[in-house]
Short mmCIF file of C-alpha atoms in Angstrom, two decimals:
data_model
loop_
_atom_site.label_atom_id
_atom_site.label_comp_id
_atom_site.label_asym_id
_atom_site.label_seq_id
_atom_site.Cartn_x
_atom_site.Cartn_y
_atom_site.Cartn_z
CA UNK M 937 86.32 -90.90 -43.92
CA UNK M 938 82.86 -91.08 -42.32
CA UNK M 939 80.54 -88.08 -42.31
CA UNK M 940 81.19 -86.90 -38.72
CA UNK M 941 84.94 -86.75 -39.15
CA UNK M 942 84.33 -84.80 -42.46
CA UNK M 943 82.27 -82.36 -40.58
CA UNK M 944 84.96 -81.91 -37.95
CA UNK M 945 87.62 -81.22 -40.79
CA UNK M 946 85.24 -78.90 -42.62
CA UNK M 947 84.72 -76.82 -39.35
CA UNK M 948 88.60 -76.84 -38.58
CA UNK M 949 89.44 -75.76 -41.98
CA UNK M 950 86.64 -73.39 -42.54
CA UNK M 951 87.87 -71.56 -39.23
CA UNK M 952 91.27 -71.33 -40.64
CA UNK M 953 89.75 -69.36 -43.44
CA UNK M 954 89.18 -66.66 -40.48
CA UNK M 955 93.03 -66.18 -40.14
CA UNK M 956 94.09 -62.63 -40.63
CA UNK M 957 90.63 -61.36 -41.06
CA UNK M 958 89.79 -58.29 -38.84
CA UNK M 959 86.49 -57.17 -37.82
CA UNK M 960 84.53 -55.05 -40.24
CA UNK M 961 86.07 -53.04 -42.90
CA UNK M 962 88.76 -54.93 -44.73
CA UNK M 963 88.25 -55.60 -48.41
CA UNK M 964 85.88 -58.24 -49.21
CA UNK M 965 87.65 -58.69 -52.59
CA UNK M 966 90.82 -59.68 -50.80
CA UNK M 967 89.01 -62.29 -48.84
CA UNK M 968 87.50 -63.65 -52.06
CA UNK M 969 90.83 -64.33 -53.42
CA UNK M 970 91.94 -66.50 -50.30
CA UNK M 971 90.43 -69.42 -51.79
CA UNK M 972 89.86 -70.49 -55.26
CA UNK M 973 86.16 -70.76 -56.62
CA UNK M 974 84.46 -73.53 -54.95
CA UNK M 975 80.72 -74.47 -54.76
CA UNK M 976 80.94 -74.47 -50.86
CA UNK M 977 80.41 -70.71 -49.67
CA UNK M 978 81.72 -69.70 -46.12
CA UNK M 979 79.58 -66.96 -44.35
CA UNK M 980 80.77 -65.14 -41.24
CA UNK M 981 79.54 -62.76 -38.77
CA UNK M 982 75.99 -64.07 -38.69
CA UNK M 983 73.68 -62.63 -35.97
CA UNK M 984 73.14 -64.87 -32.96
CA UNK M 985 69.43 -65.51 -33.75
CA UNK M 986 69.99 -66.08 -37.55
CA UNK M 987 68.10 -69.25 -38.64
CA UNK M 988 69.05 -71.97 -41.38
CA UNK M 989 66.39 -70.65 -43.60
CA UNK M 990 67.60 -67.08 -43.57
CA UNK M 991 71.20 -68.32 -44.46
CA UNK M 992 69.84 -70.56 -47.34
CA UNK M 993 67.82 -67.63 -48.63
CA UNK M 994 71.06 -65.72 -49.23
CA UNK M 995 71.82 -68.51 -52.00
CA UNK M 996 68.56 -69.12 -53.47
CA UNK M 997 68.37 -66.28 -55.99
CA UNK M 998 71.64 -67.78 -57.55
CA UNK M 999 70.58 -71.45 -57.89
CA UNK M 1000 69.79 -74.62 -55.83
CA UNK M 1001 71.23 -74.93 -52.51
CA UNK M 1002 72.22 -78.60 -51.75
CA UNK M 1003 73.58 -78.55 -48.11
CA UNK M 1004 74.02 -76.21 -45.08
CA UNK M 1005 76.13 -76.45 -41.94
CA UNK M 1006 75.85 -73.78 -39.31
CA UNK M 1007 78.29 -73.16 -36.49
CA UNK M 1008 75.99 -71.39 -33.85
CA UNK M 1009 78.78 -70.67 -31.45
CA UNK M 1010 80.96 -69.15 -33.94
CA UNK M 1011 78.24 -67.05 -35.93
CA UNK M 1012 79.48 -68.79 -39.08
CA UNK M 1013 77.89 -71.18 -41.65
CA UNK M 1014 78.85 -73.12 -44.77
CA UNK M 1015 76.46 -73.14 -47.74
CA UNK M 1016 76.85 -75.82 -50.60
CA UNK M 1017 75.40 -74.56 -53.96
CA UNK M 1018 74.30 -77.02 -56.63
CA UNK M 1019 77.10 -75.80 -58.98
CA UNK M 1020 80.39 -73.94 -58.84
CA UNK M 1021 78.77 -71.43 -61.37
CA UNK M 1022 76.04 -70.47 -59.01
CA UNK M 1023 78.62 -70.11 -56.16
CA UNK M 1024 80.58 -67.65 -58.41
CA UNK M 1025 77.65 -65.80 -59.36
CA UNK M 1026 76.66 -65.37 -55.58
CA UNK M 1027 80.13 -64.27 -54.38
CA UNK M 1028 80.50 -61.90 -57.21
CA UNK M 1029 77.14 -60.40 -56.64
CA UNK M 1030 77.76 -59.91 -52.87
CA UNK M 1031 81.21 -58.64 -53.50
CA UNK M 1032 79.31 -55.43 -54.89
CA UNK M 1033 76.20 -55.68 -52.58
CA UNK M 1034 76.81 -56.41 -48.83
CA UNK M 1035 74.32 -58.95 -47.70
CA UNK M 1036 72.28 -58.59 -44.67
CA UNK M 1037 70.50 -61.02 -42.28
CA UNK M 1038 68.26 -59.19 -39.45
CA UNK M 1039 69.65 -55.84 -40.68
CA UNK M 1040 73.27 -57.21 -39.77
CA UNK M 1041 75.94 -57.06 -42.66
CA UNK M 1042 77.36 -60.50 -43.03
CA UNK M 1043 80.67 -61.48 -45.11
CA UNK M 1044 80.93 -64.11 -47.91
CA UNK M 1045 83.78 -65.78 -49.39
CA UNK M 1046 84.71 -69.23 -50.97
CA UNK M 1047 85.55 -72.17 -48.61
CA UNK M 1048 88.56 -74.26 -49.14
CA UNK M 1049 86.24 -77.42 -49.38
CA UNK M 1050 84.67 -78.47 -52.64
CA UNK M 1051 81.64 -80.03 -50.86
CA UNK M 1052 80.02 -80.31 -47.55
CA UNK M 1053 80.30 -83.93 -46.45
CA UNK M 1054 77.54 -83.59 -43.69
CA UNK M 1055 74.84 -86.12 -43.50
CA UNK M 1056 72.65 -84.75 -46.08
CA UNK M 1057 69.76 -86.92 -45.23
CA UNK M 1058 69.52 -85.19 -41.73
CA UNK M 1059 65.80 -84.73 -41.43
CA UNK M 1060 65.94 -81.15 -40.12
CA UNK M 1061 68.51 -79.80 -42.62
CA UNK M 1062 66.36 -81.39 -45.49
CA UNK M 1063 63.20 -80.04 -44.24
CA UNK M 1064 64.68 -76.51 -44.03
CA UNK M 1065 66.24 -76.93 -47.54
CA UNK M 1066 63.06 -78.38 -49.12
CA UNK M 1067 60.79 -75.78 -47.43
CA UNK M 1068 62.76 -72.81 -48.32
CA UNK M 1069 63.28 -74.20 -52.02
CA UNK M 1070 59.51 -74.72 -52.23
CA UNK M 1071 58.48 -71.20 -51.85
CA UNK M 1072 61.11 -69.78 -54.30
CA UNK M 1073 59.72 -68.68 -57.59
CA UNK M 1074 61.69 -67.03 -60.54
CA UNK M 1075 60.40 -63.57 -59.27
CA UNK M 1076 61.10 -64.15 -55.47
CA UNK M 1077 63.69 -61.98 -53.93
CA UNK M 1078 65.48 -62.83 -50.82
CA UNK M 1079 63.09 -61.04 -48.32
CA UNK M 1080 59.95 -62.80 -49.88
CA UNK M 1081 61.61 -66.15 -49.49
CA UNK M 1082 62.74 -65.32 -45.95
CA UNK M 1083 59.38 -64.08 -44.92
CA UNK M 1084 57.65 -67.20 -45.84
CA UNK M 1085 60.26 -69.89 -44.77
CA UNK M 1086 61.02 -68.49 -41.36
CA UNK M 1087 57.41 -68.30 -40.08
CA UNK M 1088 56.15 -70.74 -37.54
CA UNK M 1089 52.57 -70.19 -38.60
CA UNK M 1090 50.90 -72.37 -41.34
CA UNK M 1091 47.70 -71.54 -43.44
CA UNK M 1092 45.56 -74.70 -43.82
CA UNK M 1093 42.68 -74.86 -46.37
CA UNK M 1094 40.58 -77.91 -46.43
CA UNK M 1095 39.46 -79.12 -49.80
CA UNK M 1096 36.72 -81.58 -50.52
CA UNK M 1097 35.37 -81.41 -46.99
CA UNK M 1098 32.74 -83.99 -47.04
CA UNK M 1099 33.09 -84.56 -43.27
CA UNK M 1100 33.57 -81.90 -40.66
CA UNK M 1101 37.14 -81.16 -39.34
CA UNK M 1102 37.41 -79.74 -36.03
CA UNK M 1103 40.09 -77.81 -34.20
CA UNK M 1104 41.02 -80.99 -32.17
CA UNK M 1105 41.43 -83.24 -35.18
CA UNK M 1106 44.04 -80.56 -36.55
CA UNK M 1107 45.79 -80.44 -33.27
CA UNK M 1108 46.37 -84.13 -33.27
CA UNK M 1109 47.54 -84.31 -36.79
CA UNK M 1110 50.00 -81.49 -36.67
CA UNK M 1111 51.40 -81.91 -33.28
CA UNK M 1112 53.15 -85.17 -34.65
CA UNK M 1113 55.66 -82.52 -35.99
CA UNK M 1114 56.19 -80.30 -32.95
CA UNK M 1115 54.52 -78.20 -30.41
CA UNK M 1116 51.38 -76.65 -31.53
CA UNK M 1117 50.93 -73.42 -29.57
CA UNK M 1118 47.85 -71.96 -31.24
CA UNK M 1119 45.12 -72.51 -33.77
CA UNK M 1120 42.49 -70.18 -35.30
CA UNK M 1121 39.79 -71.61 -37.72
CA UNK M 1122 37.41 -69.62 -39.85
CA UNK M 1123 35.46 -69.88 -42.97
CA UNK M 1124 36.38 -67.75 -45.97
CA UNK M 1125 35.03 -67.94 -49.55
CA UNK M 1126 32.86 -71.19 -48.52
CA UNK M 1127 36.07 -72.87 -47.33
CA UNK M 1128 37.19 -74.06 -44.02
CA UNK M 1129 40.51 -72.60 -43.20
CA UNK M 1130 42.88 -72.48 -40.21
CA UNK M 1131 46.12 -70.69 -38.98
CA UNK M 1132 48.19 -72.94 -36.82
CA UNK M 1133 51.34 -71.79 -35.00
CA UNK M 1134 54.16 -74.08 -34.05
CA UNK M 1135 56.67 -73.14 -31.35
CA UNK M 1136 59.54 -73.46 -34.17
CA UNK M 1137 59.52 -72.64 -37.86
CA UNK M 1138 61.23 -75.80 -38.67
CA UNK M 1139 58.22 -77.87 -37.32
CA UNK M 1140 56.14 -75.80 -39.59
CA UNK M 1141 58.45 -76.72 -42.73
CA UNK M 1142 58.48 -80.32 -41.85
CA UNK M 1143 54.68 -80.53 -41.29
CA UNK M 1144 53.97 -78.64 -44.57
CA UNK M 1145 56.39 -81.07 -46.50
CA UNK M 1146 54.72 -84.15 -44.87
CA UNK M 1147 51.05 -83.22 -45.00
CA UNK M 1148 50.48 -80.92 -48.01
CA UNK M 1149 48.26 -82.93 -50.27
CA UNK M 1150 47.21 -85.42 -47.71
CA UNK M 1151 43.80 -86.47 -46.90
CA UNK M 1152 42.51 -86.49 -43.40
CA UNK M 1153 39.84 -89.06 -44.26
CA UNK M 1154 39.70 -91.26 -47.24
CA UNK M 1155 39.43 -89.48 -50.60
CA UNK M 1156 38.33 -86.19 -48.99
CA UNK M 1157 39.23 -83.41 -46.64
CA UNK M 1158 42.47 -82.68 -48.58
CA UNK M 1159 45.00 -80.53 -46.76
CA UNK M 1160 46.33 -77.58 -48.75
CA UNK M 1161 49.13 -76.00 -46.63
CA UNK M 1162 51.00 -72.82 -47.22
CA UNK M 1163 53.41 -70.78 -44.93
CA UNK M 1164 51.67 -67.58 -43.44
CA UNK M 1165 53.10 -64.16 -43.57
CA UNK M 1166 52.01 -63.86 -39.96
CA UNK M 1167 54.74 -64.82 -37.40
CA UNK M 1168 52.51 -64.73 -34.38
CA UNK M 1169 48.74 -65.44 -33.78
CA UNK M 1170 46.76 -63.41 -31.25
CA UNK M 1171 44.17 -65.84 -29.77
CA UNK M 1172 41.64 -64.13 -27.14
CA UNK M 1173 39.37 -66.91 -26.67
CA UNK M 1174 39.72 -70.79 -26.08
CA UNK M 1175 36.71 -72.41 -27.79
CA UNK M 1176 35.88 -74.71 -30.60
CA UNK M 1177 37.16 -71.84 -33.33
CA UNK M 1178 40.36 -70.81 -31.73
CA UNK M 1179 42.70 -72.18 -29.05
CA UNK M 1180 45.79 -70.95 -27.27
CA UNK M 1181 47.38 -74.09 -25.74
CA UNK M 1182 49.95 -71.87 -23.87
CA UNK M 1183 47.18 -69.81 -22.01
CA UNK M 1184 44.45 -72.33 -20.54
CA UNK M 1185 42.94 -69.59 -18.83
CA UNK M 1186 41.74 -67.53 -21.55
CA UNK M 1187 37.80 -67.23 -21.47
CA UNK M 1188 35.55 -69.08 -24.20
CA UNK M 1189 33.99 -65.75 -25.40
CA UNK M 1190 31.33 -66.01 -27.95
CA UNK M 1191 32.55 -68.83 -30.04
CA UNK M 1192 34.42 -66.52 -32.50
CA UNK M 1193 38.11 -65.67 -32.35
CA UNK M 1194 38.90 -62.05 -32.05
CA UNK M 1195 41.75 -60.70 -34.28
CA UNK M 1196 43.59 -57.57 -33.94
CA UNK M 1197 42.88 -55.15 -36.85
CA UNK M 1198 46.67 -55.61 -37.98
CA UNK M 1199 46.41 -59.28 -37.80
CA UNK M 1200 42.99 -59.31 -39.65
CA UNK M 1201 44.48 -57.42 -42.39
CA UNK M 1202 47.44 -59.68 -42.87
CA UNK M 1203 44.92 -62.65 -42.60
CA UNK M 1204 43.17 -61.20 -45.65
CA UNK M 1205 46.29 -60.49 -47.57
CA UNK M 1206 47.31 -64.01 -46.54
CA UNK M 1207 44.42 -65.83 -47.87
CA UNK M 1208 45.05 -64.75 -51.54
CA UNK M 1209 48.70 -66.16 -51.56
CA UNK M 1210 48.29 -69.83 -51.90
CA UNK M 1211 51.13 -71.36 -53.66
CA UNK M 1212 49.81 -75.04 -53.44
CA UNK M 1213 47.76 -76.74 -56.25
CA UNK M 1214 44.89 -79.06 -55.56
CA UNK M 1215 46.54 -82.36 -54.80
CA UNK M 1216 45.12 -85.78 -55.91
CA UNK M 1217 43.94 -88.45 -53.51
CA UNK M 1218 46.78 -89.66 -51.25
CA UNK M 1219 46.91 -91.91 -48.44
CA UNK M 1220 44.45 -91.14 -45.58
CA UNK M 1221 45.64 -90.14 -42.11
CA UNK M 1222 43.89 -92.88 -40.58
CA UNK M 1223 44.78 -92.08 -36.98
CA UNK M 1224 42.93 -88.76 -37.19
CA UNK M 1225 39.96 -90.46 -38.82
CA UNK M 1226 39.75 -93.02 -36.07
CA UNK M 1227 40.14 -90.33 -33.23
CA UNK M 1228 37.55 -88.18 -34.72
CA UNK M 1229 35.03 -91.12 -35.37
CA UNK M 1230 35.76 -92.24 -31.69
CA UNK M 1231 34.90 -88.88 -30.36
CA UNK M 1232 31.59 -89.04 -32.15
CA UNK M 1233 32.70 -86.05 -34.48
CA UNK M 1234 32.56 -87.61 -37.84
CA UNK M 1235 29.02 -87.07 -39.38
CA UNK M 1236 28.26 -86.26 -42.91
CA UNK M 1237 27.76 -82.54 -43.06
CA UNK M 1238 24.56 -81.93 -45.01
CA UNK M 1239 24.17 -78.41 -46.37
CA UNK M 1240 20.46 -77.47 -46.29
CA UNK M 1241 19.26 -76.43 -49.64
CA UNK M 1242 22.03 -77.64 -51.87
CA UNK M 1243 21.24 -80.59 -54.27
CA UNK M 1244 22.18 -84.02 -53.48
CA UNK M 1245 20.80 -85.47 -56.59
CA UNK M 1246 23.03 -87.35 -59.20
CA UNK M 1247 22.60 -87.99 -62.88
CA UNK M 1248 24.02 -91.45 -63.68
CA UNK M 1249 24.31 -92.23 -67.62
CA UNK M 1250 25.66 -94.86 -69.89
CA UNK M 1251 23.99 -97.66 -67.88
CA UNK M 1252 23.17 -101.23 -69.20
CA UNK M 1253 19.51 -100.73 -69.56
CA UNK M 1254 18.83 -104.29 -69.96
CA UNK M 1255 20.43 -105.10 -66.38
CA UNK M 1256 20.16 -102.18 -64.23
CA UNK M 1257 17.36 -101.85 -61.74
CA UNK M 1258 16.67 -99.14 -58.92
CA UNK M 1259 17.84 -101.67 -56.43
CA UNK M 1260 21.25 -102.46 -58.00
CA UNK M 1261 21.77 -98.58 -58.09
CA UNK M 1262 20.52 -98.19 -54.41
CA UNK M 1263 23.07 -100.92 -53.33
CA UNK M 1264 26.19 -99.58 -55.13
CA UNK M 1265 25.75 -95.86 -54.34
CA UNK M 1266 24.57 -96.70 -50.71
CA UNK M 1267 28.36 -97.63 -50.12
CA UNK M 1268 28.91 -93.88 -50.20
CA UNK M 1269 25.74 -92.34 -48.66
CA UNK M 1270 22.12 -93.06 -47.80
CA UNK M 1271 20.30 -93.17 -50.98
CA UNK M 1272 16.67 -91.69 -50.69
CA UNK M 1273 15.13 -92.19 -54.03
CA UNK M 1274 16.23 -93.76 -57.50
CA UNK M 1275 14.54 -93.09 -60.80
CA UNK M 1276 15.56 -94.76 -64.01
CA UNK M 1277 14.45 -92.35 -66.77
CA UNK M 1278 11.09 -93.63 -68.58
CA UNK M 1279 12.46 -92.32 -71.95
CA UNK M 1280 16.08 -93.03 -71.51
CA UNK M 1281 16.48 -96.12 -69.66
CA UNK M 1282 20.28 -95.93 -69.76
CA UNK M 1283 20.10 -93.02 -67.36
CA UNK M 1284 18.82 -92.51 -63.86
CA UNK M 1285 18.49 -89.91 -61.15
CA UNK M 1286 19.79 -90.84 -57.69
CA UNK M 1287 18.80 -88.72 -54.61
CA UNK M 1288 21.36 -88.92 -51.72
CA UNK M 1289 20.84 -87.57 -48.29
CA UNK M 1290 22.80 -84.36 -48.92
CA UNK M 1291 25.23 -82.76 -51.32
CA UNK M 1292 28.38 -84.08 -49.59
CA UNK M 1293 27.32 -87.70 -50.01
CA UNK M 1294 26.42 -87.04 -53.46
CA UNK M 1295 29.97 -85.54 -54.05
CA UNK M 1296 31.56 -88.70 -52.48
CA UNK M 1297 29.58 -91.07 -54.66
CA UNK M 1298 30.48 -89.08 -57.67
CA UNK M 1299 34.05 -89.00 -57.02
CA UNK M 1300 34.21 -92.76 -56.31
CA UNK M 1301 31.94 -94.16 -58.95
CA UNK M 1302 32.35 -92.04 -62.06
CA UNK M 1303 34.16 -93.97 -64.58
CA UNK M 1304 33.67 -97.42 -62.99
CA UNK M 1305 32.23 -100.35 -64.82
CA UNK M 1306 28.74 -101.62 -63.88
CA UNK M 1307 27.26 -104.47 -65.86
CA UNK M 1308 29.84 -104.42 -68.41
CA UNK M 1309 29.50 -100.46 -69.18
CA UNK M 1310 31.50 -97.55 -67.92
CA UNK M 1311 29.15 -95.24 -66.11
CA UNK M 1312 29.21 -91.53 -66.02
CA UNK M 1313 28.08 -89.79 -62.60
CA UNK M 1314 27.45 -86.02 -62.60
CA UNK M 1315 25.53 -83.67 -60.29
CA UNK M 1316 22.00 -83.05 -61.49
CA UNK M 1317 20.36 -79.66 -61.53
CA UNK M 1318 17.24 -81.37 -59.85
CA UNK M 1319 16.87 -80.68 -56.11
CA UNK M 1320 14.78 -83.94 -55.56
CA UNK M 1321 13.60 -87.06 -57.38
CA UNK M 1322 9.96 -86.79 -57.74
CA UNK M 1323 7.81 -89.81 -57.04
CA UNK M 1324 5.03 -91.08 -59.62
CA UNK M 1325 1.71 -89.23 -58.93
CA UNK M 1326 -0.90 -91.44 -57.10
CA UNK M 1327 -2.24 -94.13 -59.35
CA UNK M 1328 0.40 -93.80 -61.95
CA UNK M 1329 2.43 -97.07 -62.74
CA UNK M 1330 5.90 -96.17 -64.22
CA UNK M 1331 6.84 -99.92 -64.27
CA UNK M 1332 8.82 -99.99 -61.09
CA UNK M 1333 11.40 -97.42 -62.54
CA UNK M 1334 11.12 -95.19 -59.35
CA UNK M 1335 11.82 -96.30 -56.05
CA UNK M 1336 11.53 -94.49 -52.61
CA UNK M 1337 14.27 -95.80 -50.04
CA UNK M 1338 13.77 -93.02 -47.47
CA UNK M 1339 12.81 -95.42 -44.83
CA UNK M 1340 15.14 -98.42 -45.99
CA UNK M 1341 16.82 -100.36 -42.87
CA UNK M 1342 19.80 -100.80 -45.09
CA UNK M 1343 21.20 -97.16 -44.92
CA UNK M 1344 24.81 -97.35 -43.70
CA UNK M 1345 25.27 -94.10 -42.22
CA UNK M 1346 22.15 -93.23 -40.31
CA UNK M 1347 23.82 -93.66 -36.87
CA UNK M 1348 26.24 -90.65 -36.08
CA UNK M 1349 29.74 -91.67 -35.45
CA UNK M 1350 29.18 -95.16 -37.08
CA UNK M 1351 32.42 -97.09 -38.01
CA UNK M 1352 31.03 -97.16 -41.46
CA UNK M 1353 32.44 -93.61 -41.84
CA UNK M 1354 36.05 -94.84 -41.36
CA UNK M 1355 35.44 -97.60 -43.90
CA UNK M 1356 34.79 -95.64 -47.16
CA UNK M 1357 36.98 -96.77 -49.84
CA UNK M 1358 37.07 -96.57 -53.75
CA UNK M 1359 36.00 -99.64 -55.66
CA UNK M 1360 38.42 -102.37 -55.40
CA UNK M 1361 39.01 -105.92 -56.24
CA UNK M 1362 39.16 -106.86 -52.43
CA UNK M 1363 35.81 -106.90 -50.58
CA UNK M 1364 35.28 -106.98 -46.86
CA UNK M 1365 32.78 -109.14 -45.54
CA UNK M 1366 30.97 -109.00 -42.18
CA UNK M 1367 28.21 -110.69 -40.19
CA UNK M 1368 29.24 -114.15 -41.24
CA UNK M 1369 27.40 -116.97 -39.47
CA UNK M 1370 29.61 -119.16 -37.24
CA UNK M 1371 28.66 -122.33 -39.54
CA UNK M 1372 29.61 -120.76 -42.86
CA UNK M 1373 32.88 -122.07 -44.23
CA UNK M 1374 35.47 -120.65 -46.65
CA UNK M 1375 34.15 -123.05 -49.43
CA UNK M 1376 30.73 -121.71 -48.91
CA UNK M 1377 31.54 -118.15 -49.46
CA UNK M 1378 33.96 -118.91 -52.23
CA UNK M 1379 31.12 -120.80 -54.03
CA UNK M 1380 28.63 -118.02 -53.37
CA UNK M 1381 30.83 -115.33 -54.89
CA UNK M 1382 31.86 -117.62 -57.80
CA UNK M 1383 28.12 -117.82 -58.61
CA UNK M 1384 27.91 -114.04 -58.70
CA UNK M 1385 29.77 -114.31 -62.08
CA UNK M 1386 33.44 -113.62 -60.78
CA UNK M 1387 36.61 -115.53 -60.16
CA UNK M 1388 37.72 -115.70 -56.39
CA UNK M 1389 41.50 -115.10 -56.46
CA UNK M 1390 42.07 -115.20 -52.63
CA UNK M 1391 40.22 -115.48 -49.33
CA UNK M 1392 41.25 -114.76 -45.67
CA UNK M 1393 39.01 -115.11 -42.49
CA UNK M 1394 39.74 -112.68 -39.58
CA UNK M 1395 40.35 -114.40 -36.34
CA UNK M 1396 36.82 -114.40 -35.02
CA UNK M 1397 35.55 -115.68 -38.37
CA UNK M 1398 32.76 -113.07 -38.44
CA UNK M 1399 34.56 -111.18 -41.05
CA UNK M 1400 36.57 -112.02 -44.02
CA UNK M 1401 38.39 -110.56 -47.15
CA UNK M 1402 37.66 -111.92 -50.61
CA UNK M 1403 39.51 -110.88 -53.65
CA UNK M 1404 37.91 -111.12 -57.06
CA UNK M 1405 39.89 -110.96 -60.16
CA UNK M 1406 38.77 -107.49 -61.31
CA UNK M 1407 37.20 -104.31 -59.72
CA UNK M 1408 34.22 -105.09 -62.05
CA UNK M 1409 33.53 -108.32 -60.60
CA UNK M 1410 33.84 -107.03 -57.09
CA UNK M 1411 31.26 -104.37 -57.85
CA UNK M 1412 29.08 -106.87 -59.28
CA UNK M 1413 29.43 -109.21 -56.29
CA UNK M 1414 28.65 -106.37 -53.95
CA UNK M 1415 25.48 -105.47 -55.74
CA UNK M 1416 24.49 -109.11 -55.79
CA UNK M 1417 25.54 -110.22 -52.21
CA UNK M 1418 25.29 -107.16 -49.86
CA UNK M 1419 22.41 -107.94 -47.50
CA UNK M 1420 22.38 -111.65 -48.96
CA UNK M 1421 20.48 -113.83 -46.37
CA UNK M 1422 22.77 -116.45 -45.05
CA UNK M 1423 20.19 -118.35 -43.12
CA UNK M 1424 18.88 -117.79 -39.56
CA UNK M 1425 17.97 -114.24 -40.76
CA UNK M 1426 21.76 -113.29 -40.69
CA UNK M 1427 22.31 -110.89 -43.61
CA UNK M 1428 25.91 -110.56 -45.24
CA UNK M 1429 27.42 -107.14 -45.26
CA UNK M 1430 29.82 -106.35 -48.02
CA UNK M 1431 32.03 -103.30 -48.47
CA UNK M 1432 35.16 -102.21 -50.60
CA UNK M 1433 38.38 -102.85 -48.80
CA UNK M 1434 41.69 -100.88 -49.08
CA UNK M 1435 43.60 -104.17 -48.10
CA UNK M 1436 44.96 -106.95 -50.32
CA UNK M 1437 45.28 -110.51 -49.37
#
C-alpha cells in the first residue's frame, strides 16, 4: 500500500479511537487500555494554534521522536516514538500528570497502529523533527524545548569574519528558506551578530538545519546559528543596522537599532545560550559571495592597530627567497614586506596589509609543503617588519613590496575576492596570449618540476585549468609561474582553483 493510502487508513482508524470518548473528565486510564501498547501515540484535544514542534516536545523527554502526523481540522495528532518502551514510559507518565499545550490540557493514548507510514522524508516534517531534537539536552524540560523550537527568530554569529557581512547579504541567504520579516545586526564581544525573524518558525528551523556551520565566503565568515528566546523583534529604524521589511515607512534614525528594554534584556540573556560548536570549513554560499562582490561590498576589513605580521618557520633555507614568499602569501592578501631572519634562515616574517589577510593566509598555508618542507605559519607579536637601516646590507633578506603592482586585492570589489581557495592540485590560469597552445602550457608547467595530469582551455582560450599531480607541485608551479612573461608583455596569472578537470 502506498504512503498516501496508509495515511488515510491511519487517520480513519485513529479517528475510530475516539468512539465512546466524552469531552473532558472520563478516566484516562480507561482510554489507555483501549489499545495495546504501541510506539504510535494518539493525542487529542489539541488547541487550534498548536504547532508540530509543541506536539513533538511532549514526546522528547522520553526518547527519540521518529514521525508525526497532525490532523489540524480534528485537533488531533499521531506521534511515532523510536521505541515501544519510550511510548510506554510516555503514556504511563501522562496518565499521572496531565500534559498541557498552550495552557490547554491534552489527552494521550496508544494508537491502534504500530507505525506511521507517512512520507518520513517530507521536508517540513523532517525539518521540525530535527530542529526540535537538536535543542534537546538531557537537562531540557518540555518548556525549554518548546521555547527554542517554536521561535521564528534566529540568532546568528559570524565566525572568522575576514570580509564584512551586511544586512542585505544575510537577507539574501536566509530568504531562500522563507519570508524574512526583520533583521537586527549588532556587535557583541567583538563579534558580528544578528537576530533574524522569519514569518514562520518552520522556516527558521529549516534555515538553521541547512546553514549552521556553512561559510558565506570561501573558508571564512562561518555562520553559527541558534534559536532565539525572542518570538518577535521590535525594529524602530530601517538602515544598514536594522530592517523591518514589513514596514518600509520606518525612519532611518541615527544608524543604530533601538530595542525596548525588555527585548534588550532578553537579547543579553540570549547571547549567552549558544548551543552550536565552531564548525569546520564547509562549502561556500557562492551566490551570496557573488552578490556581495557585485555590489562592491566585499573588501578586506582591516583593523587599525592590530598586527598583520606572520611568522613562517621550517622553511627550506636553501631554496626560499623573499620573492617566493611574496608570491605564495600574495594569493591570500597584499604582502607589504618580507624578512628572512638573518640568524635563522629557515624562518621569515611576512607583513600583510591587515590582520584579516594574515589570518586568511595562516589558515590556508599552515601545514602546506613548500620546497619539500611542511611550513608552519603563526601570528607574530611584531606589529611591523622593519627595513634595514640606511647603508646596511642584509644580503637581500628583507624586501619592501608596499608599492608592488602585483597586489591582487588593491581594487575594492575585485573579483579576486571571490576566488580565494585553499591550495589545490588544480590551478586556474588567466591572461593567456591568443597564440599560446595547450602544448606550450603543458611544457611550461612540466619544466617547473611537476607532472601535468590534465588540462582544459576555457571557451575564449584566455583562461585554462591545469592539474598537477600533487598540491605541493601546484604550489611550486604557482610560485615559479605567476606573473611569468608569456611574450608581448603579457604576464600569466596563476591561482588555486576549487575545480577539478
